[in-house]
Amino acid sequence: MSEQSAASDGDKYTIHSRQEIRTLLRRLSEQHCLLTAYFDEGRHFLLTAILGFSEDGRYLVLDASPDQDINERTLRAKRLLCSSQLERVELRFGTGPAEMIQHEGLPAFRVPAPTSMRYLQRREYYRLLVPVTHTLECVIRFPADEHRHARTVQTRVIDISLGGVALLLPPEAKDEFEPGAMLPDCQLTLPDTGRIEATLRVCHVFETNDGRGLPRTQAGCEFVALATQSQSLVQRYILRVERKRIARERGLI
């Protein structure tokens, strides 16, 4: 995410009132909303939450990451571009630099309170149910950590839109997907269209049954800062599938 993309929706969505900004930030904190802080031109991010505020309201306290490398990168960043959702409305603001402090005995970041904020009603995207005539897969690569080796998980895409995807998770991998988790290394191959690389944010995970009554796990994920070229490929794929469906219903194919 860039400053330009954060400011591309028109001044009518920009809030400058200090009181209104403070109210929205407090609601984010009280509702324990996750907040993603992007830096290094969007190449890295910190998944965090607002823990509190300074007494004079000039600073926010953000939760630190358990990953020390991410914390060090955050401290080196001159600018953080933050994004969150409050009751299905997207909020964006810039801040920085961050400094490390102790908050209630634990490491945290202190950042300047924003002087402006974008308050964006989310667009509703047309969601395509992937036809059973072909398989659309999302391959997700997980890096190695202290508990596991690097691994690749193949998931089946149930539906897709410009906003995100619904994934059918293999039973052995469902514990990898937790609400709020960021999946930065995902690849989708769109049949007869092309391949896209994407970052996904897990919005929700739920259990359901297939047509035979067998349990299965699905994850609803949203695209994070999807590149314009990738958006075009997704749109092209959706249009191609819809045209074929309409032609089939009319007996043209």
PDB file of N, CA, C and O in Angstrom, residues 159-203:
ATOM      1  N   ASP A 159     -15.358 -19.573  -4.356  1.00  0.00           N
ATOM      2  CA  ASP A 159     -15.842 -18.411  -5.097  1.00  0.00           C
ATOM      3  C   ASP A 159     -14.768 -17.339  -5.081  1.00  0.00           C
ATOM      4  O   ASP A 159     -13.835 -17.369  -4.277  1.00  0.00           O
ATOM      5  N   ILE A 160     -14.907 -16.383  -5.996  1.00  0.00           N
ATOM      6  CA  ILE A 160     -13.877 -15.361  -6.170  1.00  0.00           C
ATOM      7  C   ILE A 160     -14.528 -14.054  -6.594  1.00  0.00           C
ATOM      8  O   ILE A 160     -15.550 -14.041  -7.292  1.00  0.00           O
ATOM      9  N   SER A 161     -13.951 -12.949  -6.150  1.00  0.00           N
ATOM     10  CA  SER A 161     -14.371 -11.618  -6.574  1.00  0.00           C
ATOM     11  C   SER A 161     -13.130 -10.742  -6.590  1.00  0.00           C
ATOM     12  O   SER A 161     -12.031 -11.181  -6.218  1.00  0.00           O
ATOM     13  N   LEU A 162     -13.301  -9.488  -6.978  1.00  0.00           N
ATOM     14  CA  LEU A 162     -12.177  -8.557  -6.917  1.00  0.00           C
ATOM     15  C   LEU A 162     -11.779  -8.261  -5.476  1.00  0.00           C
ATOM     16  O   LEU A 162     -10.694  -7.752  -5.219  1.00  0.00           O
ATOM     17  N   GLY A 163     -12.663  -8.594  -4.540  1.00  0.00           N
ATOM     18  CA  GLY A 163     -12.361  -8.339  -3.139  1.00  0.00           C
ATOM     19  C   GLY A 163     -11.650  -9.473  -2.435  1.00  0.00           C
ATOM     20  O   GLY A 163     -10.948  -9.255  -1.448  1.00  0.00           O
ATOM     21  N   GLY A 164     -11.815 -10.716  -2.925  1.00  0.00           N
ATOM     22  CA  GLY A 164     -11.182 -11.835  -2.237  1.00  0.00           C
ATOM     23  C   GLY A 164     -11.693 -13.176  -2.720  1.00  0.00           C
ATOM     24  O   GLY A 164     -12.318 -13.279  -3.781  1.00  0.00           O
ATOM     25  N   VAL A 165     -11.442 -14.214  -1.912  1.00  0.00           N
ATOM     26  CA  VAL A 165     -11.797 -15.581  -2.281  1.00  0.00           C
ATOM     27  C   VAL A 165     -12.335 -16.325  -1.061  1.00  0.00           C
ATOM     28  O   VAL A 165     -12.036 -15.978   0.082  1.00  0.00           O
ATOM     29  N   ALA A 166     -13.130 -17.355  -1.332  1.00  0.00           N
ATOM     30  CA  ALA A 166     -13.507 -18.328  -0.310  1.00  0.00           C
ATOM     31  C   ALA A 166     -12.763 -19.612  -0.635  1.00  0.00           C
ATOM     32  O   ALA A 166     -12.787 -20.082  -1.782  1.00  0.00           O
ATOM     33  N   LEU A 167     -12.076 -20.169   0.354  1.00  0.00           N
ATOM     34  CA  LEU A 167     -11.221 -21.328   0.141  1.00  0.00           C
ATOM     35  C   LEU A 167     -11.756 -22.543   0.885  1.00  0.00           C
ATOM     36  O   LEU A 167     -12.239 -22.428   2.018  1.00  0.00           O
ATOM     37  N   LEU A 168     -11.651 -23.698   0.243  1.00  0.00           N
ATOM     38  CA  LEU A 168     -11.926 -24.973   0.900  1.00  0.00           C
ATOM     39  C   LEU A 168     -10.589 -25.509   1.391  1.00  0.00           C
ATOM     40  O   LEU A 168      -9.672 -25.736   0.602  1.00  0.00           O
ATOM     41  N   LEU A 169     -10.467 -25.705   2.695  1.00  0.00           N
ATOM     42  CA  LEU A 169      -9.181 -26.045   3.291  1.00  0.00           C
ATOM     43  C   LEU A 169      -9.015 -27.551   3.437  1.00  0.00           C
ATOM     44  O   LEU A 169      -9.953 -28.242   3.852  1.00  0.00           O
ATOM     45  N   PRO A 170      -7.825 -28.072   3.134  1.00  0.00           N
ATOM     46  CA  PRO A 170      -7.568 -29.489   3.411  1.00  0.00           C
ATOM     47  C   PRO A 170      -7.550 -29.715   4.919  1.00  0.00           C
ATOM     48  O   PRO A 170      -7.067 -28.855   5.672  1.00  0.00           O
ATOM     49  N   PRO A 171      -8.078 -30.842   5.394  1.00  0.00           N
ATOM     50  CA  PRO A 171      -8.186 -31.068   6.848  1.00  0.00           C
ATOM     51  C   PRO A 171      -6.869 -30.913   7.592  1.00  0.00           C
ATOM     52  O   PRO A 171      -6.834 -30.387   8.706  1.00  0.00           O
ATOM     53  N   GLU A 172      -5.772 -31.348   6.973  1.00  0.00           N
ATOM     54  CA  GLU A 172      -4.489 -31.314   7.670  1.00  0.00           C
ATOM     55  C   GLU A 172      -3.911 -29.906   7.784  1.00  0.00           C
ATOM     56  O   GLU A 172      -2.928 -29.687   8.499  1.00  0.00           O
ATOM     57  N   ALA A 173      -4.517 -28.932   7.095  1.00  0.00           N
ATOM     58  CA  ALA A 173      -3.945 -27.577   7.087  1.00  0.00           C
ATOM     59  C   ALA A 173      -4.857 -26.535   7.715  1.00  0.00           C
ATOM     60  O   ALA A 173      -4.492 -25.361   7.776  1.00  0.00           O
ATOM     61  N   LYS A 174      -6.025 -26.933   8.207  1.00  0.00           N
ATOM     62  CA  LYS A 174      -6.986 -25.924   8.659  1.00  0.00           C
ATOM     63  C   LYS A 174      -6.485 -25.122   9.856  1.00  0.00           C
ATOM     64  O   LYS A 174      -6.904 -23.982  10.061  1.00  0.00           O
ATOM     65  N   ASP A 175      -5.566 -25.692  10.647  1.00  0.00           N
ATOM     66  CA  ASP A 175      -5.046 -24.952  11.797  1.00  0.00           C
ATOM     67  C   ASP A 175      -4.107 -23.820  11.384  1.00  0.00           C
ATOM     68  O   ASP A 175      -3.746 -22.978  12.213  1.00  0.00           O
ATOM     69  N   GLU A 176      -3.693 -23.809  10.104  1.00  0.00           N
ATOM     70  CA  GLU A 176      -2.816 -22.740   9.607  1.00  0.00           C
ATOM     71  C   GLU A 176      -3.587 -21.435   9.390  1.00  0.00           C
ATOM     72  O   GLU A 176      -2.989 -20.375   9.244  1.00  0.00           O
ATOM     73  N   PHE A 177      -4.917 -21.524   9.339  1.00  0.00           N
ATOM     74  CA  PHE A 177      -5.735 -20.374   8.960  1.00  0.00           C
ATOM     75  C   PHE A 177      -6.501 -19.869  10.176  1.00  0.00           C
ATOM     76  O   PHE A 177      -7.441 -20.507  10.644  1.00  0.00           O
ATOM     77  N   GLU A 178      -6.102 -18.713  10.668  1.00  0.00           N
ATOM     78  CA  GLU A 178      -6.777 -18.090  11.795  1.00  0.00           C
ATOM     79  C   GLU A 178      -7.258 -16.707  11.378  1.00  0.00           C
ATOM     80  O   GLU A 178      -6.569 -16.011  10.624  1.00  0.00           O
ATOM     81  N   PRO A 179      -8.438 -16.283  11.827  1.00  0.00           N
ATOM     82  CA  PRO A 179      -8.923 -14.941  11.480  1.00  0.00           C
ATOM     83  C   PRO A 179      -7.888 -13.874  11.813  1.00  0.00           C
ATOM     84  O   PRO A 179      -7.317 -13.862  12.899  1.00  0.00           O
ATOM     85  N   GLY A 180      -7.630 -13.011  10.846  1.00  0.00           N
ATOM     86  CA  GLY A 180      -6.640 -11.961  11.011  1.00  0.00           C
ATOM     87  C   GLY A 180      -5.274 -12.321  10.478  1.00  0.00           C
ATOM     88  O   GLY A 180      -4.429 -11.438  10.296  1.00  0.00           O
ATOM     89  N   ALA A 181      -5.032 -13.615  10.206  1.00  0.00           N
ATOM     90  CA  ALA A 181      -3.719 -14.036   9.711  1.00  0.00           C
ATOM     91  C   ALA A 181      -3.473 -13.473   8.318  1.00  0.00           C
ATOM     92  O   ALA A 181      -4.376 -13.413   7.485  1.00  0.00           O
ATOM     93  N   MET A 182      -2.233 -13.066   8.061  1.00  0.00           N
ATOM     94  CA  MET A 182      -1.831 -12.578   6.751  1.00  0.00           C
ATOM     95  C   MET A 182      -1.090 -13.689   6.020  1.00  0.00           C
ATOM     96  O   MET A 182      -0.199 -14.331   6.587  1.00  0.00           O
ATOM     97  N   LEU A 183      -1.460 -13.913   4.769  1.00  0.00           N
ATOM     98  CA  LEU A 183      -0.847 -14.940   3.927  1.00  0.00           C
ATOM     99  C   LEU A 183      -0.193 -14.226   2.745  1.00  0.00           C
ATOM    100  O   LEU A 183      -0.832 -13.986   1.720  1.00  0.00           O
ATOM    101  N   PRO A 184       1.082 -13.855   2.867  1.00  0.00           N
ATOM    102  CA  PRO A 184       1.698 -12.982   1.867  1.00  0.00           C
ATOM    103  C   PRO A 184       2.199 -13.678   0.606  1.00  0.00           C
ATOM    104  O   PRO A 184       2.610 -13.001  -0.330  1.00  0.00           O
ATOM    105  N   ASP A 185       2.185 -15.001   0.566  1.00  0.00           N
ATOM    106  CA  ASP A 185       2.783 -15.714  -0.570  1.00  0.00           C
ATOM    107  C   ASP A 185       1.767 -16.681  -1.160  1.00  0.00           C
ATOM    108  O   ASP A 185       1.840 -17.892  -0.954  1.00  0.00           O
ATOM    109  N   CYS A 186       0.799 -16.144  -1.900  1.00  0.00           N
ATOM    110  CA  CYS A 186      -0.282 -16.943  -2.478  1.00  0.00           C
ATOM    111  C   CYS A 186      -0.251 -16.831  -4.001  1.00  0.00           C
ATOM    112  O   CYS A 186       0.075 -15.781  -4.550  1.00  0.00           O
ATOM    113  N   GLN A 187      -0.620 -17.915  -4.651  1.00  0.00           N
ATOM    114  CA  GLN A 187      -0.621 -17.942  -6.111  1.00  0.00           C
ATOM    115  C   GLN A 187      -1.908 -18.588  -6.603  1.00  0.00           C
ATOM    116  O   GLN A 187      -2.274 -19.676  -6.162  1.00  0.00           O
ATOM    117  N   LEU A 188      -2.596 -17.898  -7.490  1.00  0.00           N
ATOM    118  CA  LEU A 188      -3.804 -18.428  -8.112  1.00  0.00           C
ATOM    119  C   LEU A 188      -3.580 -18.517  -9.613  1.00  0.00           C
ATOM    120  O   LEU A 188      -3.126 -17.552 -10.237  1.00  0.00           O
ATOM    121  N   THR A 189      -3.890 -19.677 -10.182  1.00  0.00           N
ATOM    122  CA  THR A 189      -3.832 -19.852 -11.625  1.00  0.00           C
ATOM    123  C   THR A 189      -5.258 -19.855 -12.147  1.00  0.00           C
ATOM    124  O   THR A 189      -6.024 -20.786 -11.902  1.00  0.00           O
ATOM    125  N   LEU A 190      -5.620 -18.791 -12.859  1.00  0.00           N
ATOM    126  CA  LEU A 190      -6.976 -18.627 -13.367  1.00  0.00           C
ATOM    127  C   LEU A 190      -7.073 -19.314 -14.724  1.00  0.00           C
ATOM    128  O   LEU A 190      -6.362 -18.927 -15.663  1.00  0.00           O
ATOM    129  N   PRO A 191      -7.902 -20.344 -14.868  1.00  0.00           N
ATOM    130  CA  PRO A 191      -7.981 -21.103 -16.118  1.00  0.00           C
ATOM    131  C   PRO A 191      -8.195 -20.209 -17.337  1.00  0.00           C
ATOM    132  O   PRO A 191      -9.054 -19.323 -17.328  1.00  0.00           O
ATOM    133  N   ASP A 192      -7.379 -20.437 -18.367  1.00  0.00           N
ATOM    134  CA  ASP A 192      -7.473 -19.710 -19.642  1.00  0.00           C
ATOM    135  C   ASP A 192      -7.293 -18.203 -19.482  1.00  0.00           C
ATOM    136  O   ASP A 192      -7.689 -17.432 -20.362  1.00  0.00           O
ATOM    137  N   THR A 193      -6.707 -17.770 -18.369  1.00  0.00           N
ATOM    138  CA  THR A 193      -6.579 -16.330 -18.123  1.00  0.00           C
ATOM    139  C   THR A 193      -5.162 -15.935 -17.740  1.00  0.00           C
ATOM    140  O   THR A 193      -4.554 -15.075 -18.373  1.00  0.00           O
ATOM    141  N   GLY A 194      -4.622 -16.534 -16.699  1.00  0.00           N
ATOM    142  CA  GLY A 194      -3.279 -16.179 -16.257  1.00  0.00           C
ATOM    143  C   GLY A 194      -3.070 -16.503 -14.791  1.00  0.00           C
ATOM    144  O   GLY A 194      -3.962 -17.020 -14.111  1.00  0.00           O
ATOM    145  N   ARG A 195      -1.905 -16.180 -14.307  1.00  0.00           N
ATOM    146  CA  ARG A 195      -1.526 -16.482 -12.930  1.00  0.00           C
ATOM    147  C   ARG A 195      -1.308 -15.177 -12.175  1.00  0.00           C
ATOM    148  O   ARG A 195      -0.738 -14.232 -12.712  1.00  0.00           O
ATOM    149  N   ILE A 196      -1.779 -15.136 -10.928  1.00  0.00           N
ATOM    150  CA  ILE A 196      -1.574 -13.948 -10.114  1.00  0.00           C
ATOM    151  C   ILE A 196      -0.906 -14.324  -8.798  1.00  0.00           C
ATOM    152  O   ILE A 196      -1.106 -15.416  -8.272  1.00  0.00           O
ATOM    153  N   GLU A 197      -0.080 -13.400  -8.307  1.00  0.00           N
ATOM    154  CA  GLU A 197       0.509 -13.508  -6.979  1.00  0.00           C
ATOM    155  C   GLU A 197      -0.244 -12.534  -6.081  1.00  0.00           C
ATOM    156  O   GLU A 197      -0.539 -11.405  -6.485  1.00  0.00           O
ATOM    157  N   ALA A 198      -0.572 -12.969  -4.874  1.00  0.00           N
ATOM    158  CA  ALA A 198      -1.402 -12.127  -4.018  1.00  0.00           C
ATOM    159  C   ALA A 198      -1.072 -12.339  -2.549  1.00  0.00           C
ATOM    160  O   ALA A 198      -0.526 -13.372  -2.159  1.00  0.00           O
ATOM    161  N   THR A 199      -1.414 -11.329  -1.764  1.00  0.00           N
ATOM    162  CA  THR A 199      -1.429 -11.449  -0.309  1.00  0.00           C
ATOM    163  C   THR A 199      -2.882 -11.530   0.129  1.00  0.00           C
ATOM    164  O   THR A 199      -3.718 -10.749  -0.327  1.00  0.00           O
ATOM    165  N   LEU A 200      -3.186 -12.496   0.988  1.00  0.00           N
ATOM    166  CA  LEU A 200      -4.541 -12.666   1.498  1.00  0.00           C
ATOM    167  C   LEU A 200      -4.572 -12.405   2.996  1.00  0.00           C
ATOM    168  O   LEU A 200      -3.624 -12.720   3.711  1.00  0.00           O
ATOM    169  N   ARG A 201      -5.667 -11.832   3.448  1.00  0.00           N
ATOM    170  CA  ARG A 201      -5.937 -11.710   4.879  1.00  0.00           C
ATOM    171  C   ARG A 201      -7.124 -12.611   5.205  1.00  0.00           C
ATOM    172  O   ARG A 201      -8.173 -12.527   4.572  1.00  0.00           O
ATOM    173  N   VAL A 202      -6.968 -13.497   6.187  1.00  0.00           N
ATOM    174  CA  VAL A 202      -8.057 -14.391   6.586  1.00  0.00           C
ATOM    175  C   VAL A 202      -9.080 -13.585   7.380  1.00  0.00           C
ATOM    176  O   VAL A 202      -8.759 -13.001   8.418  1.00  0.00           O
ATOM    177  N   CYS A 203     -10.312 -13.535   6.887  1.00  0.00           N
ATOM    178  CA  CYS A 203     -11.373 -12.778   7.564  1.00  0.00           C
ATOM    179  C   CYS A 203     -12.159 -13.656   8.531  1.00  0.00           C
ATOM    180  O   CYS A 203     -12.467 -13.243   9.643  1.00  0.00           O
TER     181      CYS A 203
END
